[in-house]
Short mmCIF file of C-alpha atoms in Angstrom, two decimals:
data_model
loop_
_atom_site.label_atom_id
_atom_site.label_comp_id
_atom_site.label_asym_id
_atom_site.label_seq_id
_atom_site.Cartn_x
_atom_site.Cartn_y
_atom_site.Cartn_z
CA UNK A 14 126.34 105.77 87.81
CA UNK A 15 129.90 105.04 86.56
CA UNK A 16 131.47 102.34 84.50
CA UNK A 17 134.08 99.81 85.65
CA UNK A 18 136.62 102.27 84.29
CA UNK A 19 135.23 105.29 86.21
CA UNK A 20 133.45 106.91 83.21
CA UNK A 21 130.15 108.54 84.02
CA UNK A 22 127.22 106.46 82.59
CA UNK A 23 124.09 108.48 83.70
CA UNK A 24 121.77 109.04 86.49
CA UNK A 25 119.78 106.80 88.76
CA UNK A 26 117.20 107.78 91.37
CA UNK A 27 114.45 106.07 93.44
CA UNK A 28 111.86 107.42 95.79
CA UNK A 29 109.30 105.90 98.14
CA UNK A 30 106.54 107.75 99.93
CA UNK A 31 103.13 107.09 101.54
CA UNK A 32 100.19 107.71 99.11
CA UNK A 33 96.44 106.93 98.85
CA UNK A 34 95.30 105.21 95.71
CA UNK A 35 91.81 105.61 94.46
CA UNK A 36 90.38 102.63 92.57
CA UNK A 37 87.67 102.93 89.88
CA UNK A 38 84.46 103.34 91.89
CA UNK A 39 85.84 105.58 94.42
CA UNK A 40 87.40 103.12 96.89
CA UNK A 41 90.64 104.28 98.60
CA UNK A 42 93.53 102.36 99.70
CA UNK A 43 96.68 103.46 101.61
CA UNK A 44 99.76 102.49 99.76
CA UNK A 45 103.25 103.48 98.62
CA UNK A 46 104.14 105.61 95.52
CA UNK A 47 107.39 104.26 94.14
CA UNK A 48 109.39 106.11 91.49
CA UNK A 49 112.50 104.96 89.85
CA UNK A 50 114.34 106.56 86.88
CA UNK A 51 117.57 105.96 85.10
CA UNK A 52 119.06 107.95 82.12
CA UNK A 53 122.31 107.41 80.57
CA UNK A 54 124.38 106.47 77.58
CA UNK A 55 125.72 102.99 76.83
CA UNK A 56 128.17 102.57 74.05
CA UNK A 57 127.12 106.15 72.85
CA UNK A 58 123.48 105.18 72.74
CA UNK A 59 121.18 107.22 74.83
CA UNK A 60 118.78 105.09 77.05
CA UNK A 61 116.28 105.77 79.78
CA UNK A 62 113.80 103.84 81.93
CA UNK A 63 111.31 105.07 84.47
CA UNK A 64 108.71 103.36 86.57
CA UNK A 65 105.96 104.91 88.71
CA UNK A 66 104.08 102.47 90.71
CA UNK A 67 101.41 102.36 93.49
CA UNK A 68 102.08 99.42 95.74
CA UNK A 69 99.74 98.17 98.43
CA UNK A 70 100.91 97.59 102.07
CA UNK A 71 100.65 93.92 101.29
CA UNK A 72 103.24 94.66 98.35
CA UNK A 73 100.90 94.08 95.59
CA UNK A 74 100.86 96.19 92.37
CA UNK A 75 97.83 98.36 92.32
CA UNK A 76 98.85 100.42 89.20
CA UNK A 77 102.27 100.87 87.31
CA UNK A 78 103.48 102.92 84.53
CA UNK A 79 106.81 101.98 82.88
CA UNK A 80 108.53 103.86 80.11
CA UNK A 81 111.76 102.80 78.36
CA UNK A 82 113.56 104.03 75.41
CA UNK A 83 116.90 103.18 73.49
CA UNK A 84 117.81 105.66 70.75
CA UNK A 85 119.78 103.76 68.28
CA UNK A 86 120.38 105.84 65.20
CA UNK A 87 119.12 103.49 62.69
CA UNK A 88 116.40 101.82 64.86
CA UNK A 89 115.08 103.75 67.96
CA UNK A 90 112.86 101.83 70.47
CA UNK A 91 110.26 103.36 72.73
CA UNK A 92 108.17 101.06 75.03
CA UNK A 93 105.37 101.92 77.39
CA UNK A 94 103.68 99.59 79.70
CA UNK A 95 100.61 100.33 81.86
CA UNK A 96 99.50 97.70 84.42
CA UNK A 97 96.45 98.08 86.66
CA UNK A 98 94.61 95.83 89.15
CA UNK A 99 91.04 95.78 88.32
CA UNK A 100 88.66 93.43 90.15
CA UNK A 101 91.40 91.08 91.24
CA UNK A 102 92.92 90.92 87.79
CA UNK A 103 95.92 92.60 86.35
CA UNK A 104 95.26 94.40 83.05
CA UNK A 105 98.33 95.23 80.86
CA UNK A 106 98.47 97.69 78.08
CA UNK A 107 101.76 97.81 76.12
CA UNK A 108 102.75 100.41 73.29
CA UNK A 109 106.02 99.64 71.45
CA UNK A 110 107.23 101.95 68.87
CA UNK A 111 110.20 100.71 66.74
CA UNK A 112 111.92 103.11 64.34
CA UNK A 113 110.55 106.50 63.30
CA UNK A 114 107.20 107.17 62.19
CA UNK A 115 107.26 109.00 58.92
CA UNK A 116 104.47 110.22 56.90
CA UNK A 117 100.65 110.16 57.41
CA UNK A 118 98.74 106.86 57.79
CA UNK A 119 94.97 106.91 57.67
CA UNK A 120 93.30 105.84 60.90
CA UNK A 121 91.30 102.88 59.34
CA UNK A 122 94.62 101.37 58.02
CA UNK A 123 95.80 100.27 61.25
CA UNK A 124 94.42 96.78 62.44
CA UNK A 125 91.77 96.69 65.17
CA UNK A 126 94.10 96.25 68.06
CA UNK A 127 91.06 95.97 70.52
CA UNK A 128 89.80 92.95 68.81
CA UNK A 129 93.36 91.33 68.69
CA UNK A 130 93.76 92.17 72.40
CA UNK A 131 90.46 90.69 73.51
CA UNK A 132 91.02 87.46 71.61
CA UNK A 133 94.57 87.14 73.34
CA UNK A 134 93.28 87.99 76.87
CA UNK A 135 94.77 91.61 77.01
CA UNK A 136 91.79 93.93 77.46
CA UNK A 137 92.43 97.35 76.52
CA UNK A 138 92.42 99.82 79.44
CA UNK A 139 89.93 102.70 79.30
#
């Protein structure tokens, strides 16, 4: 990838290949495995995005993993998303980390996210 002024910005790649997706319960489905990645620097800030997805021949998402980061010096951002089709529904799990984690935090000090997720309709994936 290059900027409007011809400066290199980073790399981009996409691949699609036939695959077989195994659903929970052992059922298999012919599908496509799609992988896309980009890495680069924008205004001297490193950033990256990657997506790996199993897409049915009907072009429905069966499962998708997405990872993005932007490394601002003062406030880095790291975001991961997992989407999976289960029983005709799409389940979404998101993890967003802002800033850097410093020090130790006891396990019980974090709010029970599974309760929050179930109340708001975002079941946690197992």
